[in-house]
């Protein structure tokens, strides 16, 4: 007899927008996010016996996210994710774990005639601020915060040489190269016992995000990088030092390659090595360098 060894279900891609209207100043603030809810618990019979009595409809999960967004703050996303996840575990006896992923799409306030505009915004790149909040009955609330989709490039100040060389190697040592990546950087908070502890930590979430972003960008720019591996490790070390309440930091960095183009076939045109100016950006394949650093 086969049995269900793992099961979870939920609603993905729940898109939510919330506006805050400051009546005094006339300034409005907007938050747009995409939410995913996944539940686990005593739900096996819904799979094996078509027993829908244990199924909280995914449509109801979507409704719940809208209602929670109306009744509670949606920022920081760490708190909102923890509130929604706690709601599901506390409301349904047979649901023992809820994972809520929140992806915040950044709307940046427009400056018009040198002044911040009260109600107009623009999208500055594809970067998002992501949170995964998981509530497991009896095991508190675990939260991972992250920066995702932050695209960066440096046109010099990066090298890659003295790597392992054998009969499969064609890549030459490079002492000056282009380095480009799309940053995915996450940090795992020490587990919270309950929602009150998450509430008390609220100021720390924005501070950690700002510190992680600044460390990532400053290190990327300032370091003469010997490899993606070493540069991302230096970022991890600094984030661990800057935010004592986190247990681990992780990075996932694609290495987006830019190839030199030999144009010497055209009238001896010099475009390689120190003469390289025109490159061919590669969409694939890309390197992928990942690391988690813990205390
Ligand atoms: O920083 C790098 N790390 C690698 O592991 C690697 N491999 C490669 O071909 N180029 C690079 N660059």
Short mmCIF file of C-alpha atoms and ligand atoms in Angstrom, two decimals:
data_model
loop_
_atom_site.label_atom_id
_atom_site.label_comp_id
_atom_site.label_asym_id
_atom_site.label_seq_id
_atom_site.Cartn_x
_atom_site.Cartn_y
_atom_site.Cartn_z
CA UNK A 1 0.00 0.00 0.00
CA UNK A 2 1.30 3.42 -0.93
CA UNK A 3 0.94 6.29 1.52
CA UNK A 4 1.36 10.06 1.42
CA UNK A 5 4.83 10.89 2.79
CA UNK A 6 4.69 14.64 2.26
CA UNK A 7 1.89 16.98 1.32
CA UNK A 8 1.29 20.70 1.29
CA UNK A 9 -1.01 22.92 -0.67
CA UNK A 10 -2.01 26.54 -0.89
CA UNK A 11 -2.44 29.62 -3.06
CA UNK A 12 0.43 31.11 -5.03
CA UNK A 13 0.71 34.48 -6.76
CA UNK A 14 -1.83 36.30 -4.60
CA UNK A 15 -1.31 39.90 -5.72
CA UNK A 16 -2.12 42.58 -3.15
CA UNK A 17 -1.82 46.36 -3.13
CA UNK A 18 -2.34 48.53 -0.05
CA UNK A 19 -2.38 52.30 0.19
CA UNK A 20 -1.84 54.40 3.30
CA UNK A 21 -3.30 57.91 3.06
CA UNK A 22 -1.83 60.48 5.45
CA UNK A 23 -4.73 62.91 5.88
CA UNK A 24 -2.54 65.62 7.47
CA UNK A 25 0.15 65.82 4.78
CA UNK A 26 -1.86 64.49 1.82
CA UNK A 27 0.99 62.02 1.20
CA UNK A 28 0.08 58.50 0.17
CA UNK A 29 2.33 55.46 0.59
CA UNK A 30 1.80 52.30 -1.43
CA UNK A 31 2.85 48.68 -0.95
CA UNK A 32 2.50 46.06 -3.68
CA UNK A 33 3.27 42.44 -2.98
CA UNK A 34 2.83 38.90 -4.25
CA UNK A 35 2.00 36.33 -1.59
CA UNK A 36 2.20 32.54 -1.51
CA UNK A 37 0.53 30.50 1.26
CA UNK A 38 1.34 26.80 1.78
CA UNK A 39 -0.28 24.68 4.51
CA UNK A 40 0.60 21.28 5.99
CA UNK A 41 -1.27 19.17 8.51
CA UNK A 42 -3.76 16.33 8.76
CA UNK A 43 -4.72 16.60 5.12
CA UNK A 44 -3.67 13.19 3.73
CA UNK A 45 -7.27 12.00 3.38
CA UNK A 46 -7.99 14.79 0.92
CA UNK A 47 -5.45 13.13 -1.37
CA UNK A 48 -6.19 9.47 -0.65
CA UNK A 49 -9.96 9.47 -0.04
CA UNK A 50 -11.23 12.62 -1.73
CA UNK A 51 -12.09 13.87 1.76
CA UNK A 52 -12.54 17.60 1.18
CA UNK A 53 -13.76 18.18 4.73
CA UNK A 54 -10.13 18.78 5.74
CA UNK A 55 -9.49 21.19 2.88
CA UNK A 56 -9.41 24.91 3.64
CA UNK A 57 -10.07 26.09 0.08
CA UNK A 58 -7.16 27.91 -1.53
CA UNK A 59 -9.76 30.53 -2.49
CA UNK A 60 -10.37 31.10 1.24
CA UNK A 61 -6.61 31.53 1.72
CA UNK A 62 -6.64 34.30 -0.89
CA UNK A 63 -9.57 35.98 0.91
CA UNK A 64 -7.72 35.66 4.23
CA UNK A 65 -4.65 37.42 2.83
CA UNK A 66 -6.84 40.35 1.66
CA UNK A 67 -8.56 40.57 5.06
CA UNK A 68 -5.27 40.37 6.99
CA UNK A 69 -3.86 43.11 4.74
CA UNK A 70 -6.86 45.31 5.60
CA UNK A 71 -6.72 44.61 9.36
CA UNK A 72 -2.96 44.61 9.98
CA UNK A 73 0.15 46.48 8.87
CA UNK A 74 1.67 45.00 5.70
CA UNK A 75 5.10 46.43 6.52
CA UNK A 76 7.59 45.20 7.31
CA UNK A 77 6.82 42.08 5.28
CA UNK A 78 8.42 39.99 8.04
CA UNK A 79 5.61 40.98 10.40
CA UNK A 80 2.84 40.59 7.81
CA UNK A 81 4.10 37.14 6.78
CA UNK A 82 4.29 36.05 10.43
CA UNK A 83 0.77 37.37 11.14
CA UNK A 84 -0.74 35.48 8.18
CA UNK A 85 1.14 32.25 8.92
CA UNK A 86 0.18 32.38 12.62
CA UNK A 87 -3.47 32.95 11.67
CA UNK A 88 -3.68 29.69 9.71
CA UNK A 89 -2.05 27.53 12.39
CA UNK A 90 -4.13 29.10 15.18
CA UNK A 91 -7.44 29.06 13.30
CA UNK A 92 -7.49 25.47 12.00
CA UNK A 93 -6.87 22.64 14.51
CA UNK A 94 -5.75 20.21 11.82
CA UNK A 95 -3.26 22.62 10.18
CA UNK A 96 0.14 22.25 11.86
CA UNK A 97 2.40 24.32 9.64
CA UNK A 98 1.99 27.39 7.44
CA UNK A 99 4.60 28.88 5.14
CA UNK A 100 3.90 32.37 3.86
CA UNK A 101 6.15 33.89 1.21
CA UNK A 102 5.86 37.60 0.56
CA UNK A 103 7.56 39.29 -2.38
CA UNK A 104 7.45 43.09 -2.09
CA UNK A 105 7.64 45.00 -5.39
CA UNK A 106 9.32 48.31 -4.74
CA UNK A 107 7.49 51.48 -5.74
CA UNK A 108 9.89 54.43 -5.42
CA UNK A 109 8.39 57.89 -4.89
CA UNK A 110 8.81 60.21 -7.89
CA UNK A 111 10.66 63.49 -7.48
CA UNK A 112 8.87 66.18 -9.47
CA UNK A 113 10.26 69.75 -9.75
CA UNK A 114 12.80 68.74 -7.10
CA UNK A 115 10.09 67.70 -4.60
CA UNK A 116 8.89 64.25 -3.49
CA UNK A 117 5.53 63.74 -5.18
CA UNK A 118 2.64 62.91 -2.78
CA UNK A 119 1.10 60.11 -4.84
CA UNK A 120 3.29 59.16 -7.84
CA UNK A 121 5.85 56.36 -7.96
CA UNK A 122 8.11 54.52 -10.38
CA UNK A 123 9.54 51.03 -10.59
CA UNK A 124 13.32 51.17 -10.21
CA UNK A 125 14.50 47.85 -11.68
CA UNK A 126 13.30 44.35 -10.94
CA UNK A 127 14.62 44.15 -7.37
CA UNK A 128 12.20 42.79 -4.75
CA UNK A 129 12.32 42.42 -0.98
CA UNK A 130 11.32 38.89 -0.06
CA UNK A 131 10.28 37.21 3.17
CA UNK A 132 9.47 33.59 4.03
CA UNK A 133 7.71 33.19 7.37
CA UNK A 134 7.01 29.67 8.60
CA UNK A 135 4.94 28.82 11.65
CA UNK A 136 5.23 25.22 12.84
CA UNK A 137 2.99 24.29 15.74
CA UNK A 138 5.13 24.12 18.88
CA UNK A 139 8.26 25.29 17.04
CA UNK A 140 7.81 29.05 16.92
CA UNK A 141 8.15 31.30 13.89
CA UNK A 142 11.12 31.07 11.55
CA UNK A 143 11.78 33.95 9.17
CA UNK A 144 14.14 34.36 6.24
CA UNK A 145 14.43 37.84 4.77
CA UNK A 146 16.00 38.47 1.39
CA UNK A 147 17.06 40.82 -1.36
CA UNK A 148 16.29 39.39 -4.80
CA UNK A 149 16.73 40.48 -8.41
CA UNK A 150 19.26 43.26 -7.69
CA UNK A 151 21.21 43.47 -10.96
CA UNK A 152 24.75 44.85 -10.72
CA UNK A 153 27.77 45.15 -13.01
CA UNK A 154 31.32 46.38 -12.60
CA UNK A 155 33.37 47.09 -15.71
CA UNK A 156 36.74 46.41 -14.04
CA UNK A 157 38.11 45.44 -10.61
CA UNK A 158 37.47 41.72 -11.02
CA UNK A 159 39.80 38.83 -11.89
CA UNK A 160 39.69 35.04 -12.06
CA UNK A 161 42.92 33.08 -12.37
CA UNK A 162 45.01 30.18 -11.00
CA UNK A 163 41.93 27.96 -10.98
CA UNK A 164 42.13 24.16 -11.44
CA UNK A 165 43.49 23.38 -14.88
CA UNK A 166 43.28 20.05 -16.72
CA UNK A 167 42.46 18.56 -20.12
CA UNK A 168 38.90 20.01 -19.89
CA UNK A 169 40.10 23.59 -19.39
CA UNK A 170 40.03 26.20 -22.14
CA UNK A 171 39.39 29.35 -20.05
CA UNK A 172 42.52 31.52 -19.83
CA UNK A 173 43.57 33.26 -16.60
CA UNK A 174 41.88 36.67 -16.53
CA UNK A 175 43.30 39.57 -14.52
CA UNK A 176 40.76 42.22 -15.51
CA UNK A 177 37.21 41.23 -16.36
CA UNK A 178 33.62 42.42 -16.26
CA UNK A 179 31.65 41.12 -13.27
CA UNK A 180 27.86 41.10 -13.35
CA UNK A 181 25.32 39.29 -11.21
CA UNK A 182 21.74 39.40 -10.00
CA UNK A 183 21.93 39.38 -6.23
CA UNK A 184 19.84 36.93 -4.24
CA UNK A 185 20.88 37.39 -0.62
CA UNK A 186 18.97 36.00 2.35
CA UNK A 187 19.38 36.03 6.10
CA UNK A 188 17.72 33.70 8.58
CA UNK A 189 16.63 35.18 11.89
CA UNK A 190 16.98 33.33 15.18
CA UNK A 191 13.63 31.61 15.71
CA UNK A 192 10.90 33.74 17.30
CA UNK A 193 8.74 32.12 20.01
CA UNK A 194 5.54 33.95 19.07
CA UNK A 195 4.07 36.89 17.18
CA UNK A 196 4.79 39.32 20.06
CA UNK A 197 8.51 38.64 19.67
CA UNK A 198 8.23 39.34 15.94
CA UNK A 199 6.42 42.63 16.74
CA UNK A 200 9.19 43.66 19.15
CA UNK A 201 11.78 43.02 16.44
CA UNK A 202 10.03 45.25 13.86
CA UNK A 203 12.65 48.05 13.71
CA UNK A 204 15.37 45.43 13.16
CA UNK A 205 13.88 44.12 9.91
CA UNK A 206 14.26 47.34 7.91
CA UNK A 207 17.69 47.99 9.46
CA UNK A 208 18.91 44.52 8.50
CA UNK A 209 17.64 44.90 4.95
CA UNK A 210 19.36 48.30 4.62
CA UNK A 211 22.62 46.93 6.09
CA UNK A 212 22.61 43.83 3.86
CA UNK A 213 21.91 45.93 0.76
CA UNK A 214 24.60 48.51 1.58
CA UNK A 215 27.19 45.83 2.43
CA UNK A 216 26.39 43.95 -0.79
CA UNK A 217 26.67 47.03 -3.01
CA UNK A 218 29.68 48.62 -1.25
CA UNK A 219 31.64 45.35 -1.23
CA UNK A 220 30.76 44.64 -4.86
CA UNK A 221 32.01 48.09 -5.87
CA UNK A 222 35.07 48.45 -3.61
CA UNK A 223 36.55 44.95 -3.58
CA UNK A 224 39.02 43.91 -6.23
CA UNK A 225 37.30 40.56 -6.68
CA UNK A 226 39.49 37.44 -7.04
CA UNK A 227 36.35 35.30 -7.60
CA UNK A 228 32.59 35.46 -7.02
CA UNK A 229 33.12 32.85 -4.26
CA UNK A 230 35.47 35.04 -2.22
CA UNK A 231 33.56 38.28 -2.77
CA UNK A 232 30.27 36.79 -1.61
CA UNK A 233 31.97 35.29 1.47
CA UNK A 234 33.26 38.76 2.40
CA UNK A 235 29.68 40.06 2.10
CA UNK A 236 28.38 37.26 4.36
CA UNK A 237 30.98 37.96 7.05
CA UNK A 238 30.05 41.64 7.20
CA UNK A 239 26.30 40.99 7.34
CA UNK A 240 26.77 38.46 10.17
CA UNK A 241 28.76 41.09 12.08
CA UNK A 242 26.24 43.88 11.39
CA UNK A 243 23.11 41.95 12.44
CA UNK A 244 23.66 39.93 15.64
CA UNK A 245 20.09 38.52 15.67
CA UNK A 246 20.58 36.44 12.52
CA UNK A 247 21.75 32.83 12.51
CA UNK A 248 22.85 32.54 8.88
CA UNK A 249 23.34 34.43 5.63
CA UNK A 250 23.05 32.92 2.17
CA UNK A 251 23.87 34.17 -1.31
CA UNK A 252 23.00 32.81 -4.72
CA UNK A 253 24.85 34.69 -7.44
CA UNK A 254 24.70 33.96 -11.16
CA UNK A 255 27.93 34.91 -12.93
CA UNK A 256 26.66 36.71 -16.03
CA UNK A 257 29.44 36.39 -18.56
CA UNK A 258 30.57 39.05 -21.03
CA UNK A 259 32.83 37.62 -23.73
CA UNK A 260 35.57 39.46 -25.52
CA UNK A 261 35.19 39.55 -29.31
CA UNK A 262 38.23 39.04 -31.52
CA UNK A 263 37.83 41.53 -34.40
CA UNK A 264 41.36 41.18 -35.74
CA UNK A 265 39.95 39.49 -38.87
CA UNK A 266 38.69 42.99 -39.86
CA UNK A 267 41.70 45.06 -40.95
CA UNK A 268 43.63 43.93 -37.83
CA UNK A 269 41.18 45.70 -35.45
CA UNK A 270 42.46 45.30 -31.85
CA UNK A 271 39.62 44.40 -29.42
CA UNK A 272 41.05 41.85 -26.98
CA UNK A 273 43.04 42.05 -23.74
CA UNK A 274 43.89 45.66 -22.90
CA UNK A 275 42.21 46.82 -26.14
CA UNK A 276 38.85 45.19 -25.34
CA UNK A 277 35.95 47.65 -25.61
CA UNK A 278 33.16 45.83 -27.44
CA UNK A 279 31.93 42.66 -25.66
CA UNK A 280 29.18 40.10 -26.31
CA UNK A 281 26.91 39.75 -23.22
CA UNK A 282 25.89 36.09 -22.76
CA UNK A 283 22.36 35.17 -21.70
CA UNK A 284 23.36 31.54 -21.05
CA UNK A 285 24.94 29.48 -19.73
CA UNK A 286 25.87 31.35 -16.54
CA UNK A 287 27.96 30.43 -13.53
CA UNK A 288 25.96 29.98 -10.33
CA UNK A 289 27.80 30.49 -7.06
CA UNK A 290 25.99 29.75 -3.78
CA UNK A 291 27.01 29.76 -0.15
CA UNK A 292 25.43 29.78 3.32
CA UNK A 293 27.44 31.10 6.25
CA UNK A 294 26.33 30.30 9.82
CA UNK A 295 27.67 31.19 13.24
O1 LIG B 1 34.36 33.95 -10.04
C1 LIG B 1 34.33 32.91 -10.70
N1 LIG B 1 34.16 31.71 -10.09
C2 LIG B 1 34.14 30.53 -10.76
O2 LIG B 1 33.99 29.44 -10.15
C3 LIG B 1 34.32 30.58 -12.16
N2 LIG B 1 34.34 29.61 -13.13
C4 LIG B 1 34.50 30.25 -14.31
O3 LIG B 1 34.56 29.69 -15.43
N3 LIG B 1 34.59 31.60 -14.11
C5 LIG B 1 34.48 31.82 -12.79
N4 LIG B 1 34.48 32.97 -12.05
#
